[in-house]
Amino acid sequence: MILERPNVINLRKLQSQLGGLKNRPDINELSKMIKMFQLYQAGQKEISTKLENLDSEFQVNYDYNPIHHMESRMKDMQSLLQKADRKGYELTVESIEKNIFDIAGIRVITNYVDDIYKIEKMLKKQSDVTLLRRKDYVKHPKTSGYRSLHIVVKVPVFQAEGPIDVPVEIQIRTVGMDMWASLEHKLRYKTNVEKKLVDKYGDQLQEYADELEKIERGMQDIHQSLI
Ligand code: GTP
Ligand code: MG
């Protein structure tokens, strides 16, 4: 049995770690933020469960699983506050809820390109899931070559005093797109790589992104002809 140990946040310790911020939130606001975090985590669990159920249902109906695997992550409080500070938002629960949508995140890795849209469609059909934002970097890749479908949905979390809608960011991409993004992320965020190499590998990765797209489409066609 694996026991999940929740991240225990120590209020005073957290406050002392936020020294570099322009408008450091007071302890009262920080404590409200911790409550907000718990709510967002509950929303993330709701969506993960929905996705797992949809994948199982698909398996029964079509003898095939669109989801290869899923990863979920909560932005940690420090990086959330740093992001809000960097973007010039007020460091209050109200302002963070209005402006930042990737506090709770789920990455869904699919087997094939069409599965990305199948999953989006199945999720949107659920009566308690509402689409808030959508960026299709599969149809419109970034100049880096990055491909992925980013959606933000809201889902109700049932609290003692009633339901509260919570946004969850879902990045949906194929195994190939995910492999590409991990390597490209390493290239961009490693600070000790020479600029010349970053440019060279960046160009190479951009070409590979196009090649991967062709290969994944071709493999999808083979897969479909075998069903
Ligand atoms: P922020 O969330 O504030 O960064 O802005 P945004 O919502 O406009 O961002 P975007 O839709 O571009 O997606 C942000 C996330 O997508 C990042 O945290 C990465 O995980 C991923 N991402 C976006 N662009 C790239 C890219 O060029 N390369 C890689 N490897 N990942 C990317
Ligand atoms: Mg974002």
PDB file of C-alpha atoms and ligand atoms in Angstrom:
ATOM      1  CA  MET A   1       0.000   0.000   0.000  1.00  0.00           C
ATOM      2  CA  ILE A   2       1.251   3.484  -0.817  1.00  0.00           C
ATOM      3  CA  LEU A   3       0.294   6.263   1.541  1.00  0.00           C
ATOM      4  CA  GLU A   4       0.185   9.717   0.042  1.00  0.00           C
ATOM      5  CA  ARG A   5       1.712  12.235   2.419  1.00  0.00           C
ATOM      6  CA  PRO A   6       0.118  15.643   1.890  1.00  0.00           C
ATOM      7  CA  ASN A   7       2.492  18.573   1.746  1.00  0.00           C
ATOM      8  CA  VAL A   8       2.137  20.232   5.129  1.00  0.00           C
ATOM      9  CA  ILE A   9       2.496  23.981   4.760  1.00  0.00           C
ATOM     10  CA  ASN A  10       3.918  25.866   7.694  1.00  0.00           C
ATOM     11  CA  LEU A  11       2.472  29.378   7.590  1.00  0.00           C
ATOM     12  CA  ARG A  12       5.278  31.253   9.355  1.00  0.00           C
ATOM     13  CA  LYS A  13       8.004  29.388   7.491  1.00  0.00           C
ATOM     14  CA  LEU A  14       6.276  30.148   4.203  1.00  0.00           C
ATOM     15  CA  GLN A  15       5.970  33.813   5.089  1.00  0.00           C
ATOM     16  CA  SER A  16       9.677  34.010   5.833  1.00  0.00           C
ATOM     17  CA  GLN A  17      10.490  32.394   2.453  1.00  0.00           C
ATOM     18  CA  LEU A  18       8.635  35.119   0.587  1.00  0.00           C
ATOM     19  CA  GLY A  19      11.042  37.890   1.501  1.00  0.00           C
ATOM     20  CA  GLY A  20      11.831  38.837  -2.136  1.00  0.00           C
ATOM     21  CA  LEU A  21       8.243  39.682  -3.083  1.00  0.00           C
ATOM     22  CA  LYS A  22       7.151  43.272  -3.571  1.00  0.00           C
ATOM     23  CA  ASN A  23       3.810  42.935  -1.747  1.00  0.00           C
ATOM     24  CA  ARG A  24       4.242  40.143   0.724  1.00  0.00           C
ATOM     25  CA  PRO A  25       0.794  38.767   1.724  1.00  0.00           C
ATOM     26  CA  ASP A  26       0.035  38.908   5.438  1.00  0.00           C
ATOM     27  CA  ILE A  27      -0.525  35.767   7.488  1.00  0.00           C
ATOM     28  CA  ASN A  28      -4.302  36.095   7.238  1.00  0.00           C
ATOM     29  CA  GLU A  29      -4.218  36.207   3.418  1.00  0.00           C
ATOM     30  CA  LEU A  30      -1.716  33.326   3.348  1.00  0.00           C
ATOM     31  CA  SER A  31      -4.012  31.202   5.448  1.00  0.00           C
ATOM     32  CA  LYS A  32      -6.897  31.926   3.007  1.00  0.00           C
ATOM     33  CA  MET A  33      -4.571  30.872   0.180  1.00  0.00           C
ATOM     34  CA  ILE A  34      -3.879  27.534   1.842  1.00  0.00           C
ATOM     35  CA  LYS A  35      -7.637  26.895   1.983  1.00  0.00           C
ATOM     36  CA  MET A  36      -7.872  27.840  -1.709  1.00  0.00           C
ATOM     37  CA  PHE A  37      -5.095  25.347  -2.453  1.00  0.00           C
ATOM     38  CA  GLN A  38      -7.001  22.524  -0.777  1.00  0.00           C
ATOM     39  CA  LEU A  39     -10.065  23.361  -2.838  1.00  0.00           C
ATOM     40  CA  TYR A  40      -8.080  23.359  -6.083  1.00  0.00           C
ATOM     41  CA  GLN A  41      -6.509  20.032  -5.166  1.00  0.00           C
ATOM     42  CA  ALA A  42     -10.002  18.585  -4.680  1.00  0.00           C
ATOM     43  CA  GLY A  43     -10.950  19.912  -8.151  1.00  0.00           C
ATOM     44  CA  GLN A  44      -7.894  18.246  -9.633  1.00  0.00           C
ATOM     45  CA  LYS A  45      -8.923  14.912  -8.074  1.00  0.00           C
ATOM     46  CA  GLU A  46     -12.458  15.286  -9.491  1.00  0.00           C
ATOM     47  CA  ILE A  47     -11.116  15.763 -13.020  1.00  0.00           C
ATOM     48  CA  SER A  48      -8.534  12.956 -12.709  1.00  0.00           C
ATOM     49  CA  THR A  49     -11.281  10.559 -11.638  1.00  0.00           C
ATOM     50  CA  LYS A  50     -13.485  11.639 -14.538  1.00  0.00           C
ATOM     51  CA  LEU A  51     -10.626  11.042 -16.975  1.00  0.00           C
ATOM     52  CA  GLU A  52      -9.889   7.604 -15.511  1.00  0.00           C
ATOM     53  CA  ASN A  53     -13.553   6.649 -15.797  1.00  0.00           C
ATOM     54  CA  LEU A  54     -13.780   7.854 -19.391  1.00  0.00           C
ATOM     55  CA  ASP A  55     -10.666   5.869 -20.285  1.00  0.00           C
ATOM     56  CA  SER A  56     -12.115   2.667 -18.754  1.00  0.00           C
ATOM     57  CA  GLU A  57     -15.438   3.190 -20.518  1.00  0.00           C
ATOM     58  CA  PHE A  58     -13.618   3.672 -23.808  1.00  0.00           C
ATOM     59  CA  GLN A  59     -11.686   0.453 -23.190  1.00  0.00           C
ATOM     60  CA  VAL A  60     -14.928  -1.495 -22.760  1.00  0.00           C
ATOM     61  CA  ASN A  61     -16.592   0.030 -25.850  1.00  0.00           C
ATOM     62  CA  TYR A  62     -13.685   0.035 -28.271  1.00  0.00           C
ATOM     63  CA  ASP A  63     -11.179  -2.441 -26.822  1.00  0.00           C
ATOM     64  CA  TYR A  64      -8.597   0.322 -26.705  1.00  0.00           C
ATOM     65  CA  ASN A  65      -7.335   3.004 -24.256  1.00  0.00           C
ATOM     66  CA  PRO A  66      -6.851   6.564 -25.542  1.00  0.00           C
ATOM     67  CA  ILE A  67      -4.911   7.557 -22.396  1.00  0.00           C
ATOM     68  CA  HIS A  68      -1.340   6.311 -22.144  1.00  0.00           C
ATOM     69  CA  HIS A  69      -0.862   7.819 -18.679  1.00  0.00           C
ATOM     70  CA  MET A  70      -1.626  10.922 -16.619  1.00  0.00           C
ATOM     71  CA  GLU A  71       0.421  13.177 -14.383  1.00  0.00           C
ATOM     72  CA  SER A  72      -0.947  15.706 -11.969  1.00  0.00           C
ATOM     73  CA  ARG A  73       0.761  18.512 -10.138  1.00  0.00           C
ATOM     74  CA  MET A  74      -0.131  21.402  -7.889  1.00  0.00           C
ATOM     75  CA  LYS A  75       1.845  24.574  -8.338  1.00  0.00           C
ATOM     76  CA  ASP A  76       3.690  25.108  -5.077  1.00  0.00           C
ATOM     77  CA  MET A  77       2.709  28.144  -3.057  1.00  0.00           C
ATOM     78  CA  GLN A  78       6.056  29.859  -3.458  1.00  0.00           C
ATOM     79  CA  SER A  79       6.097  29.628  -7.262  1.00  0.00           C
ATOM     80  CA  LEU A  80       2.446  30.652  -7.408  1.00  0.00           C
ATOM     81  CA  LEU A  81       3.151  33.822  -5.453  1.00  0.00           C
ATOM     82  CA  GLN A  82       6.310  34.506  -7.463  1.00  0.00           C
ATOM     83  CA  LYS A  83       4.353  34.146 -10.718  1.00  0.00           C
ATOM     84  CA  ALA A  84       1.588  36.490  -9.496  1.00  0.00           C
ATOM     85  CA  ASP A  85       4.218  39.004  -8.345  1.00  0.00           C
ATOM     86  CA  ARG A  86       6.095  38.785 -11.677  1.00  0.00           C
ATOM     87  CA  LYS A  87       2.892  39.382 -13.633  1.00  0.00           C
ATOM     88  CA  GLY A  88       2.002  42.363 -11.435  1.00  0.00           C
ATOM     89  CA  TYR A  89      -1.134  40.835  -9.868  1.00  0.00           C
ATOM     90  CA  GLU A  90      -2.150  41.655  -6.329  1.00  0.00           C
ATOM     91  CA  LEU A  91      -1.116  38.893  -3.935  1.00  0.00           C
ATOM     92  CA  THR A  92      -4.608  38.173  -2.665  1.00  0.00           C
ATOM     93  CA  VAL A  93      -6.848  35.107  -3.035  1.00  0.00           C
ATOM     94  CA  GLU A  94      -9.334  37.189  -5.013  1.00  0.00           C
ATOM     95  CA  SER A  95      -6.788  38.395  -7.554  1.00  0.00           C
ATOM     96  CA  ILE A  96      -5.080  35.007  -7.884  1.00  0.00           C
ATOM     97  CA  GLU A  97      -8.406  33.255  -8.498  1.00  0.00           C
ATOM     98  CA  LYS A  98      -9.239  35.775 -11.199  1.00  0.00           C
ATOM     99  CA  ASN A  99      -5.896  35.696 -13.007  1.00  0.00           C
ATOM    100  CA  ILE A 100      -4.082  32.404 -12.536  1.00  0.00           C
ATOM    101  CA  PHE A 101      -5.580  29.223 -13.957  1.00  0.00           C
ATOM    102  CA  ASP A 102      -2.772  26.707 -13.670  1.00  0.00           C
ATOM    103  CA  ILE A 103      -2.671  26.195  -9.900  1.00  0.00           C
ATOM    104  CA  ALA A 104      -4.093  22.690 -10.350  1.00  0.00           C
ATOM    105  CA  GLY A 105      -2.738  20.936 -13.424  1.00  0.00           C
ATOM    106  CA  ILE A 106      -3.217  17.582 -15.095  1.00  0.00           C
ATOM    107  CA  ARG A 107      -1.184  16.326 -18.042  1.00  0.00           C
ATOM    108  CA  VAL A 108      -2.872  13.652 -20.121  1.00  0.00           C
ATOM    109  CA  ILE A 109      -0.572  11.670 -22.401  1.00  0.00           C
ATOM    110  CA  THR A 110      -2.417   9.959 -25.234  1.00  0.00           C
ATOM    111  CA  ASN A 111      -1.408   7.231 -27.636  1.00  0.00           C
ATOM    112  CA  TYR A 112      -2.441   9.032 -30.844  1.00  0.00           C
ATOM    113  CA  VAL A 113      -3.171  12.563 -32.088  1.00  0.00           C
ATOM    114  CA  ASP A 114      -6.927  12.013 -32.563  1.00  0.00           C
ATOM    115  CA  ASP A 115      -7.191  10.776 -28.960  1.00  0.00           C
ATOM    116  CA  ILE A 116      -6.383  14.326 -27.803  1.00  0.00           C
ATOM    117  CA  TYR A 117      -9.634  15.635 -29.272  1.00  0.00           C
ATOM    118  CA  LYS A 118     -11.626  12.540 -28.275  1.00  0.00           C
ATOM    119  CA  ILE A 119     -10.677  13.129 -24.647  1.00  0.00           C
ATOM    120  CA  GLU A 120     -11.473  16.829 -24.833  1.00  0.00           C
ATOM    121  CA  LYS A 121     -14.884  16.072 -26.351  1.00  0.00           C
ATOM    122  CA  MET A 122     -15.772  13.393 -23.785  1.00  0.00           C
ATOM    123  CA  LEU A 123     -14.779  15.647 -20.909  1.00  0.00           C
ATOM    124  CA  LYS A 124     -16.682  18.679 -22.234  1.00  0.00           C
ATOM    125  CA  LYS A 125     -19.826  16.548 -22.601  1.00  0.00           C
ATOM    126  CA  GLN A 126     -20.008  16.027 -18.830  1.00  0.00           C
ATOM    127  CA  SER A 127     -22.721  18.280 -17.436  1.00  0.00           C
ATOM    128  CA  ASP A 128     -20.658  19.560 -14.501  1.00  0.00           C
ATOM    129  CA  VAL A 129     -17.549  20.420 -16.553  1.00  0.00           C
ATOM    130  CA  THR A 130     -17.359  23.828 -18.254  1.00  0.00           C
ATOM    131  CA  LEU A 131     -14.661  24.980 -20.631  1.00  0.00           C
ATOM    132  CA  LEU A 132     -13.075  28.291 -19.561  1.00  0.00           C
ATOM    133  CA  ARG A 133     -10.075  28.670 -21.891  1.00  0.00           C
ATOM    134  CA  ARG A 134      -8.552  26.755 -24.788  1.00  0.00           C
ATOM    135  CA  LYS A 135      -5.239  27.002 -26.647  1.00  0.00           C
ATOM    136  CA  ASP A 136      -4.696  24.532 -29.460  1.00  0.00           C
ATOM    137  CA  TYR A 137      -0.950  24.264 -30.003  1.00  0.00           C
ATOM    138  CA  VAL A 138      -1.534  21.003 -31.908  1.00  0.00           C
ATOM    139  CA  LYS A 139      -3.271  22.725 -34.819  1.00  0.00           C
ATOM    140  CA  HIS A 140      -1.199  25.895 -34.271  1.00  0.00           C
ATOM    141  CA  PRO A 141       2.217  24.842 -32.913  1.00  0.00           C
ATOM    142  CA  LYS A 142       4.436  27.414 -31.170  1.00  0.00           C
ATOM    143  CA  THR A 143       7.468  28.660 -33.138  1.00  0.00           C
ATOM    144  CA  SER A 144       9.649  26.421 -30.955  1.00  0.00           C
ATOM    145  CA  GLY A 145       7.755  23.428 -32.408  1.00  0.00           C
ATOM    146  CA  TYR A 146       5.816  22.856 -29.154  1.00  0.00           C
ATOM    147  CA  ARG A 147       2.563  20.945 -29.630  1.00  0.00           C
ATOM    148  CA  SER A 148      -0.123  20.303 -27.022  1.00  0.00           C
ATOM    149  CA  LEU A 149      -3.769  21.102 -26.371  1.00  0.00           C
ATOM    150  CA  HIS A 150      -4.193  23.325 -23.306  1.00  0.00           C
ATOM    151  CA  ILE A 151      -7.643  23.664 -21.813  1.00  0.00           C
ATOM    152  CA  VAL A 152      -8.868  25.108 -18.542  1.00  0.00           C
ATOM    153  CA  VAL A 153     -12.146  23.703 -17.252  1.00  0.00           C
ATOM    154  CA  LYS A 154     -14.116  24.461 -14.132  1.00  0.00           C
ATOM    155  CA  VAL A 155     -15.626  21.752 -11.977  1.00  0.00           C
ATOM    156  CA  PRO A 156     -17.715  22.042  -8.809  1.00  0.00           C
ATOM    157  CA  VAL A 157     -16.195  20.902  -5.539  1.00  0.00           C
ATOM    158  CA  PHE A 158     -18.792  20.139  -2.879  1.00  0.00           C
ATOM    159  CA  GLN A 159     -18.033  21.859   0.417  1.00  0.00           C
ATOM    160  CA  ALA A 160     -20.059  21.836   3.621  1.00  0.00           C
ATOM    161  CA  GLU A 161     -21.609  25.176   2.615  1.00  0.00           C
ATOM    162  CA  GLY A 162     -22.325  24.139  -0.987  1.00  0.00           C
ATOM    163  CA  PRO A 163     -20.560  23.691  -4.346  1.00  0.00           C
ATOM    164  CA  ILE A 164     -17.632  25.922  -5.352  1.00  0.00           C
ATOM    165  CA  ASP A 165     -16.364  25.986  -8.943  1.00  0.00           C
ATOM    166  CA  VAL A 166     -12.630  25.388  -9.306  1.00  0.00           C
ATOM    167  CA  PRO A 167     -10.488  25.794 -12.452  1.00  0.00           C
ATOM    168  CA  VAL A 168      -8.154  22.978 -13.507  1.00  0.00           C
ATOM    169  CA  GLU A 169      -5.634  23.260 -16.354  1.00  0.00           C
ATOM    170  CA  ILE A 170      -5.357  20.177 -18.554  1.00  0.00           C
ATOM    171  CA  GLN A 171      -2.534  19.739 -21.046  1.00  0.00           C
ATOM    172  CA  ILE A 172      -3.327  16.952 -23.499  1.00  0.00           C
ATOM    173  CA  ARG A 173      -0.580  15.650 -25.802  1.00  0.00           C
ATOM    174  CA  THR A 174       0.664  12.446 -27.434  1.00  0.00           C
ATOM    175  CA  VAL A 175       3.568  10.320 -26.220  1.00  0.00           C
ATOM    176  CA  GLY A 176       5.717  11.813 -29.002  1.00  0.00           C
ATOM    177  CA  MET A 177       4.742  15.408 -28.187  1.00  0.00           C
ATOM    178  CA  ASP A 178       5.473  14.741 -24.520  1.00  0.00           C
ATOM    179  CA  MET A 179       8.890  13.263 -25.230  1.00  0.00           C
ATOM    180  CA  TRP A 180       9.686  16.276 -27.413  1.00  0.00           C
ATOM    181  CA  ALA A 181       8.476  18.811 -24.807  1.00  0.00           C
ATOM    182  CA  SER A 182      10.530  17.226 -22.009  1.00  0.00           C
ATOM    183  CA  LEU A 183      13.736  17.416 -24.011  1.00  0.00           C
ATOM    184  CA  GLU A 184      13.055  20.931 -25.270  1.00  0.00           C
ATOM    185  CA  HIS A 185      12.242  22.058 -21.731  1.00  0.00           C
ATOM    186  CA  LYS A 186      15.577  20.687 -20.565  1.00  0.00           C
ATOM    187  CA  LEU A 187      17.348  22.631 -23.314  1.00  0.00           C
ATOM    188  CA  ARG A 188      15.569  25.922 -22.470  1.00  0.00           C
ATOM    189  CA  TYR A 189      15.855  25.731 -18.713  1.00  0.00           C
ATOM    190  CA  LYS A 190      19.394  24.430 -18.277  1.00  0.00           C
ATOM    191  CA  THR A 191      21.314  27.615 -17.689  1.00  0.00           C
ATOM    192  CA  ASN A 192      24.777  26.170 -18.270  1.00  0.00           C
ATOM    193  CA  VAL A 193      24.265  25.335 -21.978  1.00  0.00           C
ATOM    194  CA  GLU A 194      26.154  27.607 -24.428  1.00  0.00           C
ATOM    195  CA  LYS A 195      23.934  29.948 -26.479  1.00  0.00           C
ATOM    196  CA  LYS A 196      25.361  28.529 -29.720  1.00  0.00           C
ATOM    197  CA  LEU A 197      24.327  25.018 -28.709  1.00  0.00           C
ATOM    198  CA  VAL A 198      20.886  26.132 -27.548  1.00  0.00           C
ATOM    199  CA  ASP A 199      20.290  27.668 -30.998  1.00  0.00           C
ATOM    200  CA  LYS A 200      21.606  24.632 -32.836  1.00  0.00           C
ATOM    201  CA  TYR A 201      19.638  22.103 -30.803  1.00  0.00           C
ATOM    202  CA  GLY A 202      16.588  24.399 -30.894  1.00  0.00           C
ATOM    203  CA  ASP A 203      16.615  24.358 -34.720  1.00  0.00           C
ATOM    204  CA  GLN A 204      17.138  20.609 -34.726  1.00  0.00           C
ATOM    205  CA  LEU A 205      14.244  20.094 -32.305  1.00  0.00           C
ATOM    206  CA  GLN A 206      11.996  22.306 -34.423  1.00  0.00           C
ATOM    207  CA  GLU A 207      12.618  20.009 -37.399  1.00  0.00           C
ATOM    208  CA  TYR A 208      12.093  16.908 -35.271  1.00  0.00           C
ATOM    209  CA  ALA A 209       8.725  18.283 -34.111  1.00  0.00           C
ATOM    210  CA  ASP A 210       7.514  18.261 -37.736  1.00  0.00           C
ATOM    211  CA  GLU A 211       8.958  14.809 -38.371  1.00  0.00           C
ATOM    212  CA  LEU A 212       7.384  13.444 -35.196  1.00  0.00           C
ATOM    213  CA  GLU A 213       4.025  14.838 -36.276  1.00  0.00           C
ATOM    214  CA  LYS A 214       4.274  12.961 -39.604  1.00  0.00           C
ATOM    215  CA  ILE A 215       5.376   9.730 -37.914  1.00  0.00           C
ATOM    216  CA  GLU A 216       2.611   9.899 -35.294  1.00  0.00           C
ATOM    217  CA  ARG A 217      -0.065  10.531 -37.948  1.00  0.00           C
ATOM    218  CA  GLY A 218       1.280   7.608 -40.006  1.00  0.00           C
ATOM    219  CA  MET A 219       1.267   5.315 -36.996  1.00  0.00           C
ATOM    220  CA  GLN A 220      -2.280   6.408 -36.169  1.00  0.00           C
ATOM    221  CA  ASP A 221      -3.377   5.471 -39.716  1.00  0.00           C
ATOM    222  CA  ILE A 222      -1.813   2.018 -39.340  1.00  0.00           C
ATOM    223  CA  HIS A 223      -3.493   1.595 -35.942  1.00  0.00           C
ATOM    224  CA  GLN A 224      -6.879   2.589 -37.371  1.00  0.00           C
ATOM    225  CA  SER A 225      -6.592   0.202 -40.287  1.00  0.00           C
ATOM    226  CA  LEU A 226      -5.968  -2.621 -37.810  1.00  0.00           C
ATOM    227  CA  ILE A 227      -9.089  -1.962 -35.674  1.00  0.00           C
TER     228      ILE A 227
HETATM  229  P1  GTP B   1       1.869  31.020 -18.339  1.00  0.00           P
HETATM  230  O1  GTP B   1       1.007  29.921 -17.817  1.00  0.00           O
HETATM  231  O2  GTP B   1       1.840  32.219 -17.488  1.00  0.00           O
HETATM  232  O3  GTP B   1       3.274  30.545 -18.621  1.00  0.00           O
HETATM  233  O4  GTP B   1       1.273  31.545 -19.698  1.00  0.00           O
HETATM  234  P2  GTP B   1       0.313  30.839 -20.727  1.00  0.00           P
HETATM  235  O5  GTP B   1      -0.861  30.267 -20.025  1.00  0.00           O
HETATM  236  O6  GTP B   1       0.088  31.767 -21.857  1.00  0.00           O
HETATM  237  O7  GTP B   1       1.260  29.677 -21.202  1.00  0.00           O
HETATM  238  P3  GTP B   1       1.135  28.588 -22.314  1.00  0.00           P
HETATM  239  O8  GTP B   1      -0.239  28.386 -22.831  1.00  0.00           O
HETATM  240  O9  GTP B   1       2.167  28.899 -23.332  1.00  0.00           O
HETATM  241  O10 GTP B   1       1.529  27.259 -21.538  1.00  0.00           O
HETATM  242  C1  GTP B   1       2.356  27.223 -20.438  1.00  0.00           C
HETATM  243  C2  GTP B   1       2.910  25.806 -20.212  1.00  0.00           C
HETATM  244  O11 GTP B   1       2.979  25.069 -21.447  1.00  0.00           O
HETATM  245  C3  GTP B   1       4.351  25.858 -19.743  1.00  0.00           C
HETATM  246  O12 GTP B   1       4.400  25.851 -18.350  1.00  0.00           O
HETATM  247  C4  GTP B   1       4.964  24.583 -20.343  1.00  0.00           C
HETATM  248  O13 GTP B   1       4.654  23.459 -19.540  1.00  0.00           O
HETATM  249  C5  GTP B   1       4.222  24.429 -21.641  1.00  0.00           C
HETATM  250  N1  GTP B   1       4.910  25.086 -22.790  1.00  0.00           N
HETATM  251  C6  GTP B   1       4.473  26.170 -23.464  1.00  0.00           C
HETATM  252  N2  GTP B   1       5.309  26.480 -24.474  1.00  0.00           N
HETATM  253  C7  GTP B   1       6.307  25.565 -24.462  1.00  0.00           C
HETATM  254  C8  GTP B   1       7.485  25.347 -25.283  1.00  0.00           C
HETATM  255  O14 GTP B   1       7.790  26.062 -26.237  1.00  0.00           O
HETATM  256  N3  GTP B   1       8.278  24.284 -24.926  1.00  0.00           N
HETATM  257  C9  GTP B   1       7.977  23.451 -23.896  1.00  0.00           C
HETATM  258  N4  GTP B   1       8.811  22.439 -23.648  1.00  0.00           N
HETATM  259  N5  GTP B   1       6.880  23.632 -23.116  1.00  0.00           N
HETATM  260  C10 GTP B   1       6.052  24.667 -23.376  1.00  0.00           C
HETATM  261 MG    MG B   2      -0.626  28.879 -18.273  1.00  0.00          MG
END
